[in-house]
């Protein structure tokens, strides 16, 4: 059965569960909110629902119930590779089912049709100053495509219907995930390769074609597949996923929604941390290792200098995780298993930071999680394969994150989730409730 038909069945099956929860159990309490959470970024408040992925603080991410190794093991592999195709992962994220090879091939074929990026998108990118950040280019490209949104057209058609609205979200979402690697490759070639563009290869899967379009090696095809899958989804509360969900909850179409999500991803406390990690490591080498080899002592000194300057150690800490991010470990294992990479000088420095930073952060005593997150490792791999322009790394993250954000908003519409609108209070109200020992609940 085609992906969209399977999805329809799944959504139809799921709807009664949501209806029953709201009708029969709507007033059941599942969490409470304190002043810390109210002032401190709504941390840990259980107020979002998604079945696409779940983040356990100790275990890390599960996609549709599967850990990262289980996900990689279960999905059909790309031709001649040990890694799954991104297309099979998309099917899995959307439906929760591991696709067969035939179902995967159907998605690959479907994306080939969808991936034709209109010329005006490239023109919009080119109209920007070349020294614009590549995330600006990606976000502008996303917005430029809005004019052809199928969801917006459906909304404006006068036939808008809540029950079928998800179908046009699915159409836009699929166009976005198929096109975004093509746009990213265009930005890369425009910005760093003197606009020497490479035509897409219609015989390749998404990851392999991205590698081809940025002039990369055969081995990089697996890097792209792994990278896009690892960065796809991290449940709903992170800034990029939450922003995409929030904007779409106003029935803004997927282009508006993901452009907004990308703008959130571009923050240094979120997706831009991968660029920051490389910048930190390069600065460290330039400043502390002019005439000497990097050592743990030098790294420790540099980490303390960063902390004492009131800055964060990029790539470390997490709002939910309380252990080393399994996305970090998956990339580290890739490095250890790749000839050349495991002996790479930059990998060695990053490994030394891994040995030292958790102790330093623990001694510093502020962060709740001193362990590395996904961004601490990802730049090393890109750098090794020759992607040395590290302000591009968040664009790679954005290509992967599109999969999770688009799967989520397709389901948001399928299940008819409401416009998001939390309630504000004033500081004086908090002070009053603090003095009274808590707000009196009716
Ligand atoms: N270095 C220094 N201080 C840190 C820190 C780090 N890596 N991580 C947390 N802290 C500090 C916080 O700034 C905060 O200090 P204040 O009390 O002075 O405000 C304190 O420790 C408590 O923070 P927390 O509760 O442990 O962490 P938060 O949930 O508030 O923030 C962050 C989570 C990821 C934003 C944070 O750990 C951080 O800034 N890390 C560095 C940037 C980074 O790597 N971001 C990427 C995260 C993963 C991701 O989204 N990838 O896209």
Coordinates of C-alpha atoms and ligand atoms in Angstrom, one line a residue:
X1 CA 0.0 0.0 0.0
X2 CA 1.3 3.5 -0.8
X3 CA 2.6 5.6 2.0
X4 CA -0.3 8.1 2.0
X5 CA -2.9 5.3 2.1
X6 CA -1.2 3.6 5.0
X7 CA -1.0 7.0 6.7
X8 CA -4.7 7.5 6.2
X9 CA -5.5 4.2 7.8
X10 CA -3.2 5.0 10.8
X11 CA -4.7 8.5 11.3
X12 CA -8.3 7.1 11.1
X13 CA -7.4 4.4 13.6
X14 CA -5.8 6.9 16.0
X15 CA -8.5 9.6 16.0
X16 CA -10.9 7.7 18.3
X17 CA -8.1 7.5 20.9
X18 CA -7.8 11.2 21.1
X19 CA -11.5 11.8 21.0
X20 CA -12.0 9.4 23.9
X21 CA -9.2 11.0 26.0
X22 CA -10.6 14.4 25.6
X23 CA -14.3 13.4 26.1
X24 CA -13.9 10.9 28.9
X25 CA -10.7 11.9 30.6
X26 CA -10.2 15.5 29.7
X27 CA -10.0 16.7 33.3
X28 CA -7.5 14.1 34.5
X29 CA -4.4 15.8 35.9
X30 CA -1.1 14.8 34.6
X31 CA 1.3 17.5 35.8
X32 CA 1.6 20.6 37.9
X33 CA 3.5 23.8 37.3
X34 CA 5.8 25.6 39.7
X35 CA 7.3 29.1 39.6
X36 CA 10.7 27.8 38.5
X37 CA 9.1 26.3 35.4
X38 CA 7.0 29.3 34.7
X39 CA 10.1 31.6 34.7
X40 CA 12.5 28.9 33.5
X41 CA 11.4 28.1 30.0
X42 CA 8.5 25.8 30.8
X43 CA 11.0 23.0 31.5
X44 CA 9.5 19.5 32.0
X45 CA 5.9 20.6 31.8
X46 CA 4.0 17.8 30.1
X47 CA 1.8 19.7 27.7
X48 CA 2.7 18.4 24.2
X49 CA 1.7 15.1 22.6
X50 CA 3.5 13.3 19.9
X51 CA 4.0 9.6 19.0
X52 CA 6.8 10.2 16.5
X53 CA 9.6 10.1 19.0
X54 CA 10.1 10.1 22.8
X55 CA 13.1 11.4 24.8
X56 CA 13.8 9.6 28.0
X57 CA 16.3 11.6 30.2
X58 CA 18.4 8.6 30.9
X59 CA 18.1 6.5 27.8
X60 CA 17.8 9.2 25.1
X61 CA 15.7 9.3 22.0
X62 CA 13.5 6.5 20.6
X63 CA 12.0 7.0 17.2
X64 CA 8.6 5.3 17.1
X65 CA 9.6 3.2 20.1
X66 CA 13.0 2.2 18.7
X67 CA 16.4 3.2 19.9
X68 CA 19.0 4.6 17.4
X69 CA 20.7 1.2 16.9
X70 CA 17.4 -0.6 16.7
X71 CA 16.2 1.9 14.1
X72 CA 19.3 1.6 12.0
X73 CA 19.1 -2.2 12.2
X74 CA 15.4 -2.5 11.3
X75 CA 15.2 -0.3 8.3
X76 CA 15.9 -1.4 4.7
X77 CA 19.4 -0.4 3.7
X78 CA 20.6 1.7 0.9
X79 CA 22.1 -0.1 -2.1
X80 CA 25.6 -1.3 -1.2
X81 CA 25.4 0.3 2.2
X82 CA 25.0 -0.7 5.9
X83 CA 22.9 2.4 6.5
X84 CA 19.2 2.8 5.8
X85 CA 17.9 5.3 3.3
X86 CA 16.4 8.5 4.6
X87 CA 13.3 7.6 2.6
X88 CA 12.7 4.4 4.5
X89 CA 13.1 6.4 7.7
X90 CA 10.5 8.9 6.6
X91 CA 8.0 6.1 6.0
X92 CA 8.8 4.8 9.5
X93 CA 8.5 8.1 11.2
X94 CA 5.1 8.8 9.5
X95 CA 3.5 5.4 10.0
X96 CA 5.4 3.7 12.8
X97 CA 5.8 0.7 10.4
X98 CA 9.2 -0.5 9.1
X99 CA 8.7 -0.4 5.3
X100 CA 9.6 -3.2 3.0
X101 CA 12.1 -2.6 0.3
X102 CA 9.3 -2.1 -2.2
X103 CA 7.6 0.5 0.0
X104 CA 10.9 2.3 0.4
X105 CA 11.5 2.3 -3.4
X106 CA 8.0 3.9 -3.8
X107 CA 9.0 6.7 -1.5
X108 CA 12.3 7.1 -3.4
X109 CA 10.4 7.3 -6.6
X110 CA 7.8 9.7 -5.1
X111 CA 10.6 12.1 -3.9
X112 CA 12.1 12.1 -7.4
X113 CA 8.9 13.7 -8.7
X114 CA 8.6 16.1 -5.8
X115 CA 12.2 17.3 -5.7
X116 CA 12.0 19.7 -8.6
X117 CA 12.7 23.1 -6.9
X118 CA 11.2 26.0 -8.7
X119 CA 13.7 28.5 -10.2
X120 CA 12.3 31.4 -8.2
X121 CA 13.5 29.7 -5.0
X122 CA 17.1 29.7 -6.3
X123 CA 16.6 33.3 -7.5
X124 CA 15.4 34.3 -4.0
X125 CA 18.5 32.8 -2.4
X126 CA 20.8 34.5 -5.0
X127 CA 19.2 37.9 -4.3
X128 CA 20.6 37.7 -0.8
X129 CA 24.1 39.1 0.0
X130 CA 26.6 36.2 -0.4
X131 CA 27.8 36.7 3.2
X132 CA 24.3 36.0 4.6
X133 CA 24.3 33.1 7.0
X134 CA 23.4 29.9 5.2
X135 CA 20.5 29.4 7.6
X136 CA 19.0 32.7 6.4
X137 CA 19.3 31.4 2.9
X138 CA 17.6 28.2 3.9
X139 CA 14.8 29.9 5.8
X140 CA 14.2 32.4 2.9
X141 CA 14.0 29.5 0.4
X142 CA 11.4 27.8 2.6
X143 CA 9.3 31.0 2.7
X144 CA 9.7 31.5 -1.0
X145 CA 8.1 28.1 -1.7
X146 CA 5.0 29.1 0.3
X147 CA 3.3 30.6 -2.8
X148 CA 2.7 27.0 -4.1
X149 CA 1.6 25.6 -0.8
X150 CA -1.1 22.9 -1.3
X151 CA -2.3 23.4 2.2
X152 CA -2.8 27.1 1.7
X153 CA -4.5 26.5 -1.6
X154 CA -6.9 24.0 0.1
X155 CA -7.6 26.5 2.8
X156 CA -8.4 29.2 0.3
X157 CA -10.4 26.9 -1.9
X158 CA -13.6 27.3 0.1
X159 CA -13.7 23.5 0.6
X160 CA -11.5 23.4 3.7
X161 CA -12.4 20.5 5.9
X162 CA -10.7 19.6 9.2
X163 CA -11.0 15.9 8.5
X164 CA -9.0 15.9 5.3
X165 CA -6.8 18.9 5.9
X166 CA -3.9 16.6 6.8
X167 CA -3.7 15.4 3.2
X168 CA -2.6 18.7 1.9
X169 CA -0.2 19.1 4.8
X170 CA 1.3 15.7 3.8
X171 CA 1.7 17.0 0.2
X172 CA 3.6 20.1 1.4
X173 CA 5.5 18.1 4.0
X174 CA 6.6 15.6 1.4
X175 CA 7.6 18.3 -1.1
X176 CA 9.7 20.0 1.7
X177 CA 11.6 16.9 2.7
X178 CA 12.3 15.9 -0.9
X179 CA 13.4 19.4 -1.8
X180 CA 15.3 20.6 1.2
X181 CA 18.6 18.6 0.4
X182 CA 18.5 20.0 -3.1
X183 CA 18.2 23.6 -1.7
X184 CA 20.9 22.9 0.9
X185 CA 23.3 21.7 -1.8
X186 CA 22.5 24.8 -3.9
X187 CA 23.3 27.0 -0.9
X188 CA 26.6 25.1 -0.3
X189 CA 27.7 25.4 -3.9
X190 CA 26.7 29.1 -4.2
X191 CA 28.4 30.2 -1.0
X192 CA 31.5 28.1 -0.9
X193 CA 32.2 26.8 -4.4
X194 CA 31.8 29.9 -6.5
X195 CA 28.3 28.8 -7.6
X196 CA 29.6 25.7 -9.3
X197 CA 26.3 23.8 -9.2
X198 CA 26.1 20.0 -9.7
X199 CA 22.9 18.6 -11.3
X200 CA 21.0 16.0 -9.2
X201 CA 21.4 12.4 -10.0
X202 CA 17.9 10.8 -10.4
X203 CA 19.3 7.3 -9.8
X204 CA 20.4 8.1 -6.2
X205 CA 18.5 8.0 -2.9
X206 CA 18.2 11.3 -1.0
X207 CA 21.4 11.0 1.2
X208 CA 23.5 9.7 -1.7
X209 CA 22.2 12.5 -4.0
X210 CA 23.0 15.2 -1.5
X211 CA 26.6 13.8 -1.2
X212 CA 26.8 13.8 -5.0
X213 CA 25.4 17.4 -5.3
X214 CA 28.0 18.9 -2.9
X215 CA 30.8 17.1 -4.8
X216 CA 31.4 14.7 -2.0
X217 CA 33.1 11.2 -1.9
X218 CA 31.4 7.8 -2.0
X219 CA 31.9 7.4 1.7
X220 CA 30.0 10.6 2.5
X221 CA 26.8 9.1 1.2
X222 CA 26.5 7.1 4.5
X223 CA 27.5 10.2 6.5
X224 CA 24.6 12.1 4.9
X225 CA 22.1 9.3 5.6
X226 CA 23.2 8.8 9.2
X227 CA 23.3 12.6 9.8
X228 CA 19.9 13.3 8.5
X229 CA 18.3 10.4 10.4
X230 CA 20.1 11.2 13.7
X231 CA 19.0 14.9 13.6
X232 CA 15.4 14.3 12.5
X233 CA 13.4 14.4 15.7
X234 CA 13.8 14.8 19.4
X235 CA 10.2 14.8 20.6
X236 CA 8.2 18.0 20.5
X237 CA 9.5 20.4 23.1
X238 CA 12.8 21.5 21.5
X239 CA 12.8 24.9 19.9
X240 CA 12.7 23.9 16.2
X241 CA 10.0 21.2 16.6
X242 CA 8.0 23.2 19.0
X243 CA 8.1 26.4 16.9
X244 CA 7.1 24.5 13.8
X245 CA 4.2 22.9 15.7
X246 CA 3.2 26.3 17.2
X247 CA 3.2 28.2 14.0
X248 CA 1.3 25.4 12.2
X249 CA -1.3 25.3 15.0
X250 CA -2.5 28.7 13.7
X251 CA -3.1 26.8 10.3
X252 CA -0.1 28.5 8.8
X253 CA 1.1 26.2 6.1
X254 CA 4.1 23.9 6.4
X255 CA 6.4 26.4 4.6
X256 CA 5.7 29.3 7.0
X257 CA 5.9 26.8 9.9
X258 CA 9.2 25.2 8.9
X259 CA 10.8 28.5 8.0
X260 CA 10.0 29.6 11.6
X261 CA 11.3 26.3 12.9
X262 CA 14.6 26.8 11.1
X263 CA 14.9 30.3 12.6
X264 CA 14.8 28.7 16.0
X265 CA 17.2 26.0 15.0
X266 CA 19.7 28.8 14.1
X267 CA 20.1 29.8 17.8
X268 CA 23.4 29.0 19.4
X269 CA 21.7 27.2 22.3
X270 CA 20.0 24.9 19.8
X271 CA 21.1 23.8 16.3
X272 CA 23.8 26.4 15.8
X273 CA 25.7 24.7 18.7
X274 CA 27.3 22.4 16.1
X275 CA 28.9 25.4 14.4
X276 CA 29.9 26.8 17.8
X277 CA 31.6 23.5 18.8
X278 CA 33.9 23.7 15.8
X279 CA 34.6 27.4 16.4
X280 CA 35.4 26.7 20.0
X281 CA 37.8 23.8 19.1
X282 CA 39.5 25.9 16.4
X283 CA 39.9 28.8 18.8
X284 CA 41.3 26.4 21.4
X285 CA 43.9 25.1 19.0
X286 CA 44.9 28.5 17.7
X287 CA 45.2 30.0 21.2
X288 CA 46.5 27.2 23.4
X289 CA 48.3 24.9 21.0
X290 CA 50.4 27.2 18.9
X291 CA 53.6 25.3 19.5
X292 CA 52.4 22.3 21.5
X293 CA 50.1 19.3 21.0
X294 CA 46.7 19.5 22.7
X295 CA 46.5 17.9 26.1
X296 CA 43.8 17.3 28.7
X297 CA 45.4 20.0 30.9
X298 CA 45.2 22.6 28.2
X299 CA 41.6 21.7 27.4
X300 CA 40.7 22.0 31.0
X301 CA 42.3 25.4 31.2
X302 CA 40.4 26.5 28.0
X303 CA 37.1 25.2 29.3
X304 CA 37.5 27.1 32.6
X305 CA 38.4 30.2 30.7
X306 CA 35.2 29.9 28.7
X307 CA 33.1 29.3 31.9
X308 CA 34.8 32.1 33.8
X309 CA 34.0 34.5 30.9
X310 CA 30.4 33.6 31.5
X311 CA 30.0 31.6 28.3
X312 CA 28.6 28.1 27.8
X313 CA 30.6 25.1 26.7
X314 CA 29.0 24.4 23.3
X315 CA 27.9 20.8 22.7
X316 CA 27.4 20.1 26.4
X317 CA 24.3 20.1 28.5
X318 CA 20.7 19.4 27.6
X319 CA 17.3 20.5 28.8
X320 CA 15.9 17.0 29.0
X321 CA 18.8 14.5 28.8
X322 CA 20.7 13.5 31.9
X323 CA 23.3 11.3 30.2
X324 CA 25.5 11.3 27.1
X325 CA 23.3 11.8 24.1
X326 CA 23.0 8.5 22.1
X327 CA 23.2 10.6 19.0
X328 CA 26.7 11.7 20.2
X329 CA 27.6 8.1 20.8
X330 CA 26.3 6.9 17.4
X331 CA 28.5 9.5 15.7
X332 CA 31.5 8.7 17.9
X333 CA 31.1 5.0 17.0
X334 CA 31.0 6.0 13.4
X335 CA 34.3 7.8 13.9
X336 CA 35.9 4.9 15.7
X337 CA 34.9 2.5 13.0
X338 CA 36.1 4.7 10.1
X339 CA 39.7 4.3 9.0
X340 CA 41.4 7.6 9.1
X341 CA 38.7 9.3 11.1
X342 CA 39.5 7.5 14.4
X343 CA 43.1 8.8 14.1
X344 CA 42.1 12.3 13.0
X345 CA 43.6 15.1 15.0
X346 CA 40.3 16.9 15.4
X347 CA 38.5 13.7 16.5
X348 CA 41.3 13.2 19.1
X349 CA 40.7 16.8 20.5
X350 CA 37.0 16.3 20.6
X351 CA 37.5 12.9 22.4
X352 CA 39.7 14.6 24.9
X353 CA 37.1 17.3 25.5
X354 CA 34.6 14.4 26.2
X355 CA 37.0 13.0 28.8
X356 CA 37.5 16.4 30.5
X357 CA 34.4 18.6 30.1
X358 CA 31.9 16.6 32.2
X359 CA 34.3 16.8 35.2
X360 CA 34.8 20.6 34.6
X361 CA 31.1 21.2 34.3
X362 CA 30.3 19.2 37.4
X363 CA 32.9 21.1 39.3
X364 CA 31.5 24.4 37.9
X365 CA 28.2 23.2 39.5
X366 CA 25.6 24.9 37.4
X367 CA 24.5 22.6 34.6
X368 CA 22.1 19.8 35.4
X369 CA 23.6 17.7 32.6
X370 CA 27.4 17.8 32.1
X371 CA 27.4 15.3 29.3
X372 CA 27.8 15.9 25.5
X373 CA 24.8 16.4 23.2
X374 CA 24.5 15.6 19.5
X375 CA 26.3 18.8 18.5
X376 CA 29.6 18.0 20.3
X377 CA 30.6 15.4 17.7
X378 CA 28.8 16.1 14.5
X379 CA 31.2 18.8 13.1
X380 CA 34.2 16.5 13.4
X381 CA 32.8 14.1 10.8
X382 CA 31.9 16.9 8.4
X383 CA 35.3 18.5 8.8
X384 CA 37.0 15.2 8.1
X385 CA 35.2 14.7 4.9
X386 CA 36.1 18.2 3.7
X387 CA 33.1 20.2 4.7
X388 CA 35.2 22.8 6.5
X389 CA 32.8 25.7 6.3
X390 CA 31.3 25.2 9.7
X391 CA 28.7 27.9 9.4
X392 CA 27.0 25.4 7.1
X393 CA 26.6 22.7 9.7
X394 CA 23.3 24.0 11.0
X395 CA 21.9 23.8 7.5
X396 CA 22.7 20.0 7.6
X397 CA 20.8 19.8 10.9
X398 CA 17.9 21.7 9.2
X399 CA 17.7 19.2 6.4
X400 CA 17.4 16.3 8.9
X401 CA 15.1 18.1 11.3
X402 CA 12.6 18.7 8.5
X403 CA 11.8 15.0 8.6
X404 CA 10.7 15.1 12.2
X405 CA 8.9 18.5 12.0
X406 CA 7.0 17.6 8.9
X407 CA 6.0 14.2 10.2
X408 CA 4.7 15.9 13.3
X409 CA 2.6 18.6 11.7
X410 CA 1.1 16.0 9.3
X411 CA -0.1 14.2 12.4
X412 CA -1.1 17.4 14.1
X413 CA -3.6 18.1 11.4
X414 CA -4.6 14.4 11.2
X415 CA -5.6 14.5 14.8
X416 CA -7.0 18.1 14.6
X417 CA -4.8 19.5 17.4
X418 CA -5.9 23.0 18.6
X419 CA -4.2 26.3 18.1
X420 CA -1.6 26.6 20.8
X421 CA -2.3 29.3 23.4
X422 CA -0.8 29.0 26.9
X423 CA -1.8 31.4 29.6
X424 CA 0.4 34.3 30.9
X425 CA 0.5 35.6 34.4
X426 CA 2.1 38.7 35.8
X427 CA 5.1 39.0 38.2
X428 CA 2.7 40.5 40.8
X429 CA 0.5 37.4 40.5
X430 CA 3.5 35.1 41.0
X431 CA 4.5 37.2 44.1
X432 CA 1.0 36.9 45.5
X433 CA 0.8 33.2 45.0
X434 CA 4.3 32.8 46.4
X435 CA 3.2 34.6 49.6
X436 CA 0.1 32.5 49.8
X437 CA 2.1 29.2 49.4
X438 CA 0.6 28.5 46.0
X439 CA -2.3 29.5 43.7
X440 CA -5.6 28.3 45.0
X441 CA -7.0 25.9 42.4
X442 CA -10.8 25.8 42.2
Ligands
LIG1 N1 28.2 25.3 29.7 C1 28.1 26.2 30.7 N2 27.0 26.4 31.4 C2 26.0 25.6 31.2 C3 26.0 24.6 30.1 C4 27.2 24.5 29.4 N3 27.3 23.7 28.4 N4 24.8 24.0 30.1 C5 24.0 24.6 31.1 N5 24.7 25.6 31.7 C6 24.3 26.5 32.7 C7 23.1 27.2 32.2 O1 23.5 28.3 31.3 C8 22.4 27.6 33.4 O2 23.1 28.7 34.0 P1 22.3 29.9 34.7 O3 21.7 29.3 35.9 O4 23.4 30.9 35.0 O5 21.3 30.4 33.7 C9 22.6 26.4 34.3 O6 23.8 25.7 33.8 C10 21.4 25.5 34.4 O7 21.1 25.1 33.1 P2 20.5 23.7 32.8 O8 19.2 23.6 33.5 O9 21.5 22.6 33.0 O10 20.3 23.7 31.2 P3 19.1 24.3 30.4 O11 18.0 23.3 30.3 O12 18.7 25.7 30.9 O13 19.7 24.6 29.0 C11 21.1 24.0 27.1 C12 20.0 23.5 28.1 C13 21.3 23.0 26.1 C14 20.6 25.3 26.4 C15 22.4 24.3 27.9 O14 22.9 23.1 28.4 C16 23.5 24.9 27.0 O15 23.5 26.2 26.9 N6 24.4 24.1 26.4 C17 25.4 24.6 25.5 C18 24.8 24.9 24.1 C19 24.4 23.6 23.4 O16 25.2 22.7 23.3 N7 23.2 23.6 22.9 C20 22.7 22.5 22.1 C21 21.8 21.6 22.9 C22 21.3 20.4 22.1 C23 20.4 20.9 21.0 O17 19.4 21.4 21.1 N8 21.0 20.7 19.8 O18 20.4 21.3 18.8

